[in-house]
Amino acid sequence: MVYSPLHPRFFNRDRISKYNVGITQVLSIRSTRLIVSPGSTQIQQEGIEVSTGALGQGVANAVGLAVAAKHLGATYNRPGHTLVDNMIWCTVGDACLQEGVALEAIQLADHWRLDNLAIIYNNNQITCCGSVDVTCSEDINAKMSACGWKVLDVFDGVSDVESLVQALANARANHEQPTFVNVRTIIAFGSSHQGHARTHGDALATEDVMDMKRRFGMDPEEYFKIDTDVYEFFGVAASKGKQYEKDFKQRVDAHAQLYPQLAAEFQLRMEGKMIDNW
């Protein structure tokens, strides 16, 4: 993703319609602590683009974000001077794709050829009420293909990180239509309740969590600890984000030299202000 951790509102960032929280919010999920982490995305949390609400609405939100980005690009981009070219990512689960509003938005996305949009499907075949086969037996890939989307498969979303990263890179490189990435996963992988619907919403027992940590070579007595190597791996995101911001400013300045009136209007749009004849 193109984003800047130190400046979450960097204008040309990729947008993602998903659930995004910090450690304080994580500590409150499915617990007896003060609940500061809602069951669905809320825009009040830093880094969250939209309050997605109920199932399926996140897909429609993502399509709306993609339309907005395309409209901005069509209005302000000029040959050799691209201002807006960000990507919209949307993470969904099984139940999200069973909602009517999601399908309507999916159909519209291809009709408008929104190649700046990708859905990442967490395909574990589980909803909060049970396994998917209780209510649904469709071929989701055939359905998405029929709706005009490019379909990419990741058959081992649990451990094959390389294939997942490659699929996301291919989605960004697709300039023909929106992309659907079908990622097969296993809910509660490694726990004694692996693959069971109860883990969709219920917290795992303390002993079960400790057993998982032992199984994966972690200290069972440590909680919410992030190893140094993980911090180091993601630490480059801050410097990359600064470079994204620098590159964007250079593009905006170059654009303004040739199209000053258009650039002034674009500046208002970035600030969330109304333009003349809005």
Coordinates of C-alpha atoms in Angstrom, one line a residue:
M1 CA 0.0 0.0 0.0
V2 CA 1.0 3.6 -0.6
Y3 CA 0.5 5.3 2.8
S4 CA 2.4 7.5 5.3
P5 CA 2.2 6.3 8.9
L6 CA 3.3 9.7 10.2
H7 CA 0.8 11.5 8.1
P8 CA -2.4 9.3 7.8
R9 CA -4.2 11.9 5.8
F10 CA -1.6 12.1 3.1
F11 CA -3.8 13.0 0.1
N12 CA -2.8 10.5 -2.5
R13 CA -2.6 7.5 -0.1
D14 CA -4.2 4.2 -0.9
R15 CA -7.6 3.9 0.8
I16 CA -8.7 0.7 2.6
S17 CA -12.2 -0.2 3.7
K18 CA -11.4 -2.4 6.7
Y19 CA -11.1 -2.6 10.5
N20 CA -8.1 -0.7 11.8
V21 CA -7.3 -0.2 15.5
G22 CA -4.3 0.5 17.8
I23 CA -3.2 -1.6 20.8
T24 CA -5.5 0.2 23.2
Q25 CA -8.5 -0.7 21.0
V26 CA -7.2 -4.3 20.5
L27 CA -7.1 -4.8 24.3
S28 CA -10.8 -4.1 24.6
I29 CA -12.1 -6.4 21.8
R30 CA -14.3 -9.3 23.1
S31 CA -13.3 -8.5 26.7
T32 CA -14.7 -7.2 29.9
R33 CA -12.6 -4.0 29.6
L34 CA -14.0 -0.7 28.7
I35 CA -15.0 -1.1 25.1
V36 CA -13.2 1.4 22.9
S37 CA -13.2 -0.9 19.8
P38 CA -16.6 -1.1 18.1
G39 CA -17.8 -4.2 16.2
S40 CA -17.5 -2.4 12.9
T41 CA -15.2 0.3 11.6
Q42 CA -15.6 3.8 13.0
I43 CA -14.1 6.9 11.3
Q44 CA -13.1 8.4 14.7
Q45 CA -10.1 6.1 14.8
E46 CA -7.0 7.4 13.1
G47 CA -6.3 5.8 9.8
I48 CA -9.9 4.7 9.1
E49 CA -11.4 6.1 6.0
V50 CA -15.1 5.4 6.5
S51 CA -17.6 4.1 9.1
T52 CA -18.5 1.0 7.2
G53 CA -21.5 0.0 9.3
A54 CA -23.2 -3.4 8.7
L55 CA -22.1 -6.2 6.5
G56 CA -21.8 -5.4 2.8
Q57 CA -21.7 -1.7 3.3
G58 CA -17.9 -1.7 3.3
V59 CA -17.9 -3.0 -0.3
A60 CA -20.2 -0.1 -1.3
N61 CA -18.0 2.3 0.6
A62 CA -15.0 1.0 -1.3
V63 CA -16.7 1.4 -4.6
G64 CA -17.6 5.0 -3.7
L65 CA -14.0 5.7 -2.8
A66 CA -12.9 4.3 -6.1
V67 CA -15.4 6.4 -8.0
A68 CA -14.3 9.5 -6.1
A69 CA -10.6 8.8 -7.0
K70 CA -11.4 8.3 -10.6
H71 CA -13.5 11.5 -10.8
L72 CA -10.6 13.5 -9.2
G73 CA -8.1 12.0 -11.6
A74 CA -10.4 12.7 -14.6
T75 CA -10.8 16.3 -13.5
Y76 CA -7.3 17.3 -12.5
N77 CA -4.8 14.9 -14.0
R78 CA -3.2 16.0 -17.2
P79 CA -0.9 14.1 -19.7
G80 CA 2.5 13.7 -18.0
H81 CA 1.2 15.3 -14.8
T82 CA -0.8 12.7 -12.7
L83 CA -2.0 14.0 -9.4
V84 CA -4.4 11.2 -8.3
D85 CA -3.6 7.6 -9.0
N86 CA -4.2 5.9 -5.6
M87 CA -5.6 2.4 -5.1
I88 CA -8.7 1.4 -3.1
W89 CA -8.5 -1.9 -1.1
C90 CA -11.4 -3.6 0.5
T91 CA -11.1 -6.6 2.9
V92 CA -14.2 -8.7 3.2
G93 CA -15.4 -12.0 4.8
D94 CA -17.8 -14.6 3.7
A95 CA -21.0 -13.0 5.1
C96 CA -20.1 -9.6 3.5
L97 CA -20.4 -11.2 0.1
Q98 CA -23.8 -12.6 0.9
E99 CA -25.3 -9.2 1.3
G100 CA -27.4 -7.7 -1.5
V101 CA -25.8 -4.2 -1.2
A102 CA -22.4 -5.8 -1.8
L103 CA -23.4 -7.5 -5.1
E104 CA -25.1 -4.3 -6.4
A105 CA -21.9 -2.4 -5.7
I106 CA -19.7 -5.1 -7.3
Q107 CA -21.8 -5.0 -10.5
L108 CA -21.5 -1.2 -10.7
A109 CA -17.7 -1.4 -10.1
D110 CA -17.1 -3.4 -13.3
H111 CA -19.7 -1.4 -15.3
W112 CA -17.6 1.7 -14.6
R113 CA -14.3 -0.3 -15.0
L114 CA -12.9 0.7 -11.7
D115 CA -9.4 -0.7 -12.1
N116 CA -8.3 1.2 -9.0
L117 CA -10.3 -1.2 -6.8
A118 CA -9.4 -4.6 -5.3
I119 CA -11.4 -6.7 -2.9
I120 CA -9.4 -9.1 -0.7
Y121 CA -11.7 -12.0 0.3
N122 CA -10.8 -13.7 3.6
N123 CA -12.3 -17.0 2.5
N124 CA -12.5 -19.2 5.7
Q125 CA -16.0 -20.4 4.9
I126 CA -17.2 -19.3 8.4
T127 CA -19.8 -16.7 9.5
C128 CA -20.9 -15.8 13.0
C129 CA -23.8 -18.2 12.7
G130 CA -21.9 -21.3 11.3
S131 CA -20.3 -22.6 8.2
V132 CA -21.1 -21.0 4.9
D133 CA -22.4 -24.2 3.4
V134 CA -25.5 -24.0 5.6
T135 CA -26.9 -21.2 3.5
C136 CA -24.7 -20.8 0.4
S137 CA -23.1 -23.1 -2.2
E138 CA -22.3 -20.7 -5.0
D139 CA -19.0 -20.6 -7.0
I140 CA -17.8 -17.2 -5.9
N141 CA -15.0 -17.0 -8.5
A142 CA -17.5 -17.7 -11.3
K143 CA -19.8 -15.1 -9.8
M144 CA -17.1 -12.4 -9.7
S145 CA -15.9 -13.3 -13.2
A146 CA -19.4 -13.0 -14.5
C147 CA -19.6 -9.6 -12.9
G148 CA -16.5 -8.6 -15.0
W149 CA -13.9 -8.7 -12.2
K150 CA -10.4 -10.1 -12.6
V151 CA -10.1 -13.1 -10.2
L152 CA -6.8 -14.0 -8.5
D153 CA -6.4 -17.0 -6.2
V154 CA -4.3 -17.4 -3.1
F155 CA -4.7 -21.0 -2.0
D156 CA -2.7 -20.9 1.3
G157 CA -3.5 -17.6 2.9
V158 CA -2.3 -18.9 6.3
S159 CA 1.4 -19.2 5.5
D160 CA 2.1 -18.4 1.8
V161 CA 2.9 -14.7 2.2
E162 CA 4.8 -14.5 -1.0
S163 CA 1.8 -15.6 -3.1
L164 CA -0.5 -13.1 -1.3
V165 CA 1.9 -10.2 -1.8
Q166 CA 2.3 -11.2 -5.5
A167 CA -1.5 -11.3 -5.9
L168 CA -1.8 -7.8 -4.4
A169 CA 0.9 -6.5 -6.7
N170 CA -0.9 -8.0 -9.7
A171 CA -4.1 -6.4 -8.6
R172 CA -2.4 -3.0 -8.6
A173 CA -1.0 -3.7 -12.0
N174 CA -4.4 -4.6 -13.5
H175 CA -5.6 -1.6 -15.5
E176 CA -8.5 -3.3 -17.2
Q177 CA -11.1 -3.9 -14.5
P178 CA -11.5 -4.3 -10.7
T179 CA -9.7 -7.2 -9.1
F180 CA -11.0 -9.9 -6.7
V181 CA -8.4 -11.7 -4.6
N182 CA -9.7 -15.0 -3.2
V183 CA -7.5 -15.8 -0.2
R184 CA -8.2 -19.2 1.5
T185 CA -7.6 -19.0 5.2
I186 CA -8.4 -21.0 8.4
I187 CA -10.2 -19.2 11.2
A188 CA -8.4 -19.4 14.6
F189 CA -5.5 -21.2 13.0
G190 CA -3.5 -23.1 15.6
S191 CA -6.1 -23.0 18.4
S192 CA -8.1 -26.0 19.7
H193 CA -11.1 -24.5 18.0
Q194 CA -9.5 -24.0 14.6
G195 CA -12.1 -23.8 11.9
H196 CA -15.1 -23.4 14.2
A197 CA -17.7 -20.6 13.9
R198 CA -17.5 -19.9 17.7
T199 CA -14.1 -18.3 17.2
H200 CA -15.7 -15.7 14.9
G201 CA -16.9 -13.6 17.8
D202 CA -16.0 -15.3 21.1
A203 CA -12.6 -14.7 22.8
L204 CA -10.4 -17.8 23.1
A205 CA -9.8 -19.2 26.5
T206 CA -6.6 -18.2 28.3
E207 CA -5.2 -21.7 28.2
D208 CA -6.0 -22.1 24.5
V209 CA -4.1 -18.9 23.8
M210 CA -1.1 -20.1 25.8
D211 CA -1.2 -23.5 23.9
M212 CA -1.1 -21.6 20.6
K213 CA 1.9 -19.6 21.7
R214 CA 3.7 -22.7 22.7
R215 CA 2.9 -24.3 19.3
F216 CA 4.4 -21.3 17.5
G217 CA 7.4 -21.0 19.7
M218 CA 6.3 -18.0 21.6
D219 CA 6.4 -17.3 25.3
P220 CA 3.0 -18.2 26.7
E221 CA 3.3 -15.8 29.6
E222 CA 3.7 -12.7 27.4
Y223 CA 0.7 -10.8 26.2
F224 CA 0.4 -8.4 23.3
K225 CA 4.2 -8.4 22.8
I226 CA 5.5 -7.5 19.3
D227 CA 9.0 -8.8 18.6
T228 CA 11.8 -6.4 17.6
D229 CA 12.2 -8.0 14.2
V230 CA 8.5 -7.3 13.4
Y231 CA 9.0 -3.6 14.4
E232 CA 12.1 -3.5 12.2
F233 CA 10.3 -5.0 9.3
F234 CA 7.5 -2.5 9.3
G235 CA 9.8 0.4 10.4
V236 CA 10.7 1.2 6.8
A237 CA 7.1 2.2 6.3
A238 CA 7.7 5.6 7.9
S239 CA 10.6 6.5 5.6
K240 CA 8.7 5.2 2.6
G241 CA 5.7 7.3 3.6
K242 CA 7.9 10.4 3.7
Q243 CA 9.2 9.7 0.2
Y244 CA 5.6 9.2 -1.1
E245 CA 4.7 12.6 0.3
K246 CA 7.8 14.2 -1.2
D247 CA 7.1 12.7 -4.6
F248 CA 3.5 13.8 -4.5
K249 CA 4.5 17.4 -3.5
Q250 CA 6.9 17.5 -6.5
R251 CA 4.1 16.3 -8.8
V252 CA 1.7 18.9 -7.4
D253 CA 4.3 21.7 -7.8
A254 CA 5.1 20.7 -11.4
H255 CA 1.4 20.5 -12.2
A256 CA 0.9 24.0 -10.8
Q257 CA 3.5 25.5 -13.0
L258 CA 1.6 24.5 -16.1
Y259 CA -2.0 24.7 -14.8
P260 CA -2.1 27.3 -12.0
Q261 CA -5.9 27.8 -12.0
L262 CA -6.6 24.1 -12.0
A263 CA -3.9 23.6 -9.3
A264 CA -5.6 26.2 -7.1
E265 CA -8.9 24.4 -7.4
F266 CA -7.2 21.1 -6.6
Q267 CA -5.7 22.6 -3.5
L268 CA -9.2 23.5 -2.3
R269 CA -10.3 19.9 -2.9
M270 CA -7.4 18.6 -0.9
E271 CA -8.4 20.9 2.0
G272 CA -12.0 19.8 1.8
K273 CA -13.2 23.2 0.7
M274 CA -15.9 24.1 -1.8
I275 CA -14.8 25.3 -5.3
D276 CA -16.6 27.9 -7.4
N277 CA -19.8 26.5 -9.0
W278 CA -19.7 23.5 -6.8

